[in-house]
GROMACS .gro file of C-alpha atoms in nm:
model
  197
    1GLU     CA    1   6.752   6.272  12.391
    2LEU     CA    2   6.593   6.077  12.105
    3GLU     CA    3   6.320   6.346  12.061
    4GLY     CA    4   6.633   6.575  11.982
    5VAL     CA    5   6.764   6.364  11.740
    6GLY     CA    6   6.434   6.264  11.584
    7LYS     CA    7   6.279   5.938  11.471
    8GLU     CA    8   6.528   5.939  11.194
    9SER     CA    9   6.897   6.043  11.262
   10GLY     CA   10   6.902   6.232  10.926
   11THR     CA   11   7.177   6.217  10.661
   12PRO     CA   12   7.516   6.349  10.714
   13LEU     CA   13   7.463   6.638  10.484
   14ASP     CA   14   7.140   6.732  10.701
   15ILE     CA   15   7.375   6.716  11.013
   16MET     CA   16   7.634   6.910  10.884
   17HIS     CA   17   7.387   7.181  10.749
   18LYS     CA   18   7.222   7.174  11.114
   19CYS     CA   19   7.592   7.241  11.233
   20MET     CA   20   7.642   7.521  10.962
   21THR     CA   21   7.304   7.684  11.043
   22CYS     CA   22   7.358   7.687  11.403
   23LEU     CA   23   7.728   7.877  11.352
   24GLU     CA   24   7.582   8.107  11.089
   25GLN     CA   25   7.310   8.221  11.356
   26ASN     CA   26   7.527   8.271  11.622
   27PHE     CA   27   7.788   8.498  11.404
   28GLU     CA   28   7.636   8.849  11.528
   29SER     CA   29   7.682   8.718  11.889
   30ILE     CA   30   8.037   8.618  11.820
   31GLU     CA   31   8.106   8.964  11.661
   32LYS     CA   32   7.930   9.124  11.979
   33SER     CA   33   8.144   8.920  12.208
   34LEU     CA   34   8.484   8.998  12.016
   35THR     CA   35   8.366   9.368  12.041
   36ARG     CA   36   8.293   9.361  12.423
   37SER     CA   37   8.554   9.125  12.543
   38CYS     CA   38   8.858   9.229  12.316
   39PHE     CA   39   8.822   9.525  12.112
   40VAL     CA   40   8.665   9.765  12.373
   41PRO     CA   41   8.918   9.686  12.640
   42MET     CA   42   9.185   9.712  12.430
   43LYS     CA   43   9.083  10.064  12.295
   44ASP     CA   44   9.038  10.194  12.639
   45GLN     CA   45   9.382  10.060  12.733
   46ILE     CA   46   9.539  10.233  12.424
   47ASN     CA   47   9.343  10.573  12.525
   48SER     CA   48   9.451  10.544  12.883
   49THR     CA   49   9.832  10.574  12.782
   50LYS     CA   50   9.753  10.905  12.695
   51GLU     CA   51   9.811  11.017  13.055
   52LYS     CA   52  10.181  10.900  12.994
   53ILE     CA   53  10.208  11.099  12.676
   54THR     CA   54  10.291  11.451  12.828
   55PHE     CA   55  10.491  11.748  12.683
   56GLU     CA   56  10.761  11.645  12.914
   57PHE     CA   57  10.754  11.310  12.780
   58ALA     CA   58  10.778  11.410  12.431
   59THR     CA   59  11.007  11.672  12.465
   60SER     CA   60  11.266  11.523  12.735
   61THR     CA   61  11.551  11.393  12.459
   62PHE     CA   62  11.510  11.715  12.244
   63GLU     CA   63  11.810  11.885  12.131
   64GLN     CA   64  11.861  12.170  11.872
   65ASN     CA   65  12.093  12.083  11.568
   66ALA     CA   66  12.252  12.380  11.407
   67PHE     CA   67  12.334  12.149  11.071
   68GLY     CA   68  11.949  12.051  11.037
   69CYS     CA   69  11.655  12.243  10.898
   70ILE     CA   70  11.566  12.501  11.140
   71LEU     CA   71  11.178  12.433  11.024
   72PHE     CA   72  11.190  12.068  11.118
   73GLN     CA   73  11.434  12.044  11.469
   74GLY     CA   74  11.330  11.714  11.642
   75GLY     CA   75  11.278  11.462  11.387
   76THR     CA   76  11.497  11.245  11.574
   77THR     CA   77  11.293  11.322  11.904
   78PHE     CA   78  10.965  11.273  11.732
   79ASP     CA   79  11.101  10.914  11.632
   80GLU     CA   80  11.202  10.819  11.961
   81VAL     CA   81  10.865  10.921  12.122
   82ALA     CA   82  10.695  10.705  11.837
   83GLN     CA   83  10.887  10.425  11.945
   84GLU     CA   84  10.823  10.459  12.320
   85ILE     CA   85  10.445  10.485  12.236
   86CYS     CA   86  10.483  10.184  12.059
   87LEU     CA   87  10.667  10.005  12.336
   88LEU     CA   88  10.353  10.108  12.555
   89TRP     CA   89  10.092   9.982  12.314
   90LYS     CA   90  10.258   9.656  12.232
   91PRO     CA   91  10.155   9.444  12.534
   92ILE     CA   92   9.821   9.584  12.514
   93VAL     CA   93   9.792   9.458  12.133
   94GLN     CA   94   9.930   9.115  12.230
   95THR     CA   95   9.663   9.086  12.486
   96TYR     CA   96   9.421   9.173  12.239
   97VAL     CA   97   9.540   8.918  11.994
   98LYS     CA   98   9.523   8.657  12.264
   99LYS     CA   99   9.196   8.736  12.401
  100THR     CA  100   9.076   8.762  12.035
  101LYS     CA  101   9.207   8.408  11.982
  102GLU     CA  102   9.029   8.259  12.272
  103THR     CA  103   8.707   8.425  12.208
  104ILE     CA  104   8.694   8.293  11.847
  105LEU     CA  105   8.799   7.934  11.938
  106ASP     CA  106   8.556   7.916  12.246
  107SER     CA  107   8.295   8.048  11.976
  108ILE     CA  108   8.250   7.685  11.852
  109ASN     CA  109   8.127   7.553  12.170
  110VAL     CA  110   7.780   7.719  12.086
  111LEU     CA  111   7.722   7.374  11.870
  112ARG     CA  112   7.751   7.189  12.216
  113GLN     CA  113   7.481   7.438  12.363
  114ASN     CA  114   7.245   7.433  12.081
  115GLU     CA  115   6.945   7.193  12.134
  116ASN     CA  116   6.959   7.115  11.751
  117THR     CA  117   7.321   7.018  11.745
  118SER     CA  118   7.432   6.920  12.107
  119MET     CA  119   7.366   6.580  12.058
  120TYR     CA  120   7.642   6.520  11.793
  121ASP     CA  121   7.901   6.496  12.014
  122SER     CA  122   8.175   6.333  11.802
  123LEU     CA  123   8.085   6.537  11.500
  124ILE     CA  124   8.149   6.871  11.724
  125SER     CA  125   8.492   6.739  11.830
  126ILE     CA  126   8.579   6.702  11.490
  127ILE     CA  127   8.443   7.057  11.383
  128GLN     CA  128   8.631   7.177  11.669
  129ALA     CA  129   8.958   7.015  11.574
  130GLN     CA  130   8.929   7.110  11.206
  131TYR     CA  131   8.833   7.484  11.313
  132GLN     CA  132   9.127   7.513  11.559
  133GLU     CA  133   9.368   7.384  11.282
  134HIS     CA  134   9.241   7.626  11.030
  135LEU     CA  135   9.227   7.910  11.271
  136GLN     CA  136   9.584   7.849  11.358
  137LYS     CA  137   9.707   7.801  11.036
  138GLU     CA  138   9.541   8.047  10.823
  139ILE     CA  139   9.350   8.298  11.039
  140LEU     CA  140   9.530   8.418  11.334
  141PRO     CA  141   9.886   8.417  11.155
  142LYS     CA  142   9.696   8.679  10.920
  143PHE     CA  143   9.552   8.875  11.196
  144GLN     CA  144   9.858   8.870  11.395
  145GLU     CA  145  10.049   9.013  11.101
  146GLU     CA  146   9.794   9.261  11.046
  147CYS     CA  147   9.780   9.405  11.389
  148ASN     CA  148  10.182   9.405  11.393
  149LEU     CA  149  10.153   9.609  11.055
  150CYS     CA  150   9.918   9.874  11.255
  151LEU     CA  151  10.152   9.900  11.525
  152ASN     CA  152  10.435   9.958  11.295
  153ARG     CA  153  10.241  10.226  11.107
  154GLU     CA  154  10.219  10.410  11.436
  155ARG     CA  155  10.586  10.364  11.480
  156PHE     CA  156  10.696  10.451  11.157
  157PHE     CA  157  10.485  10.764  11.125
  158GLY     CA  158  10.551  10.966  10.803
  159THR     CA  159  10.488  11.337  10.733
  160THR     CA  160  10.588  11.563  10.465
  161ASN     CA  161  10.851  11.704  10.688
  162HIS     CA  162  11.074  11.401  10.572
  163TYR     CA  163  11.050  11.536  10.220
  164PHE     CA  164  11.129  11.907  10.333
  165ASP     CA  165  11.410  11.772  10.543
  166ALA     CA  166  11.551  11.560  10.252
  167LYS     CA  167  11.520  11.877  10.027
  168PHE     CA  168  11.709  12.121  10.274
  169LYS     CA  169  11.979  11.866  10.290
  170GLU     CA  170  12.005  11.828   9.907
  171ASP     CA  171  12.015  12.214   9.898
  172GLU     CA  172  12.276  12.199  10.152
  173ILE     CA  173  12.492  11.978   9.931
  174CYS     CA  174  12.425  12.115   9.595
  175PRO     CA  175  12.277  12.451   9.590
  176GLN     CA  176  12.053  12.550   9.290
  177GLU     CA  177  12.331  12.812   9.189
  178LEU     CA  178  12.595  12.554   9.190
  179PHE     CA  179  12.363  12.326   8.984
  180ASP     CA  180  12.307  12.609   8.723
  181CYS     CA  181  12.665  12.707   8.699
  182PHE     CA  182  12.758  12.325   8.638
  183HIS     CA  183  12.462  12.290   8.393
  184GLN     CA  184  12.571  12.589   8.185
  185LYS     CA  185  12.948  12.506   8.163
  186LEU     CA  186  12.838  12.159   8.045
  187ILE     CA  187  12.606  12.263   7.786
  188LYS     CA  188  12.900  12.522   7.653
  189LEU     CA  189  13.152  12.217   7.696
  190LEU     CA  190  12.938  11.998   7.458
  191ASN     CA  191  12.870  12.285   7.208
  192ASP     CA  192  13.261  12.334   7.201
  193ASN     CA  193  13.376  12.000   7.119
  194THR     CA  194  13.746  12.142   7.077
  195LYS     CA  195  13.800  12.243   7.409
  196SER     CA  196  13.890  12.004   7.723
  197PRO     CA  197  13.703  12.038   8.050
   0.00000   0.00000   0.00000
């Protein structure tokens, strides 16, 4: 053990530098571990839900609406299906977040396994505590928020159909002919101040 520490223990700055170097050298390994144990299983589980998303699944609640734009029937059904898909994906994303958190927290253990840093047990415990606190307060809440945003983007999928559907309703309430007629009468009224409307 004395050989690992060296004849001189080194300054606190030297010891911290050894720990930092160890973590930096292990960064790519952490990325690969996150990919292998968290991202790939999540991606595979998401892809496996395709089997449940069938034509019958997507059209089971569809009904025609004579008062809606004929070209864009099924908007409500689309929203319901998007919601169902997100309900399928939500536990998968939750597991992904949990596994990611565990993998990142576990990654600090490399300091205990590295021959240049393993003898600094007290320092490693302090680094672990600070690392965990930083992750819990700063990193993981942002990560969770981003994952929720991604899931919500899938839920509230927007298309140009929404624009056309709104335009159709607008034309239904106030057709262009009615608007033009109103506009002409208003101009005539403004030009002839002597008449009342």
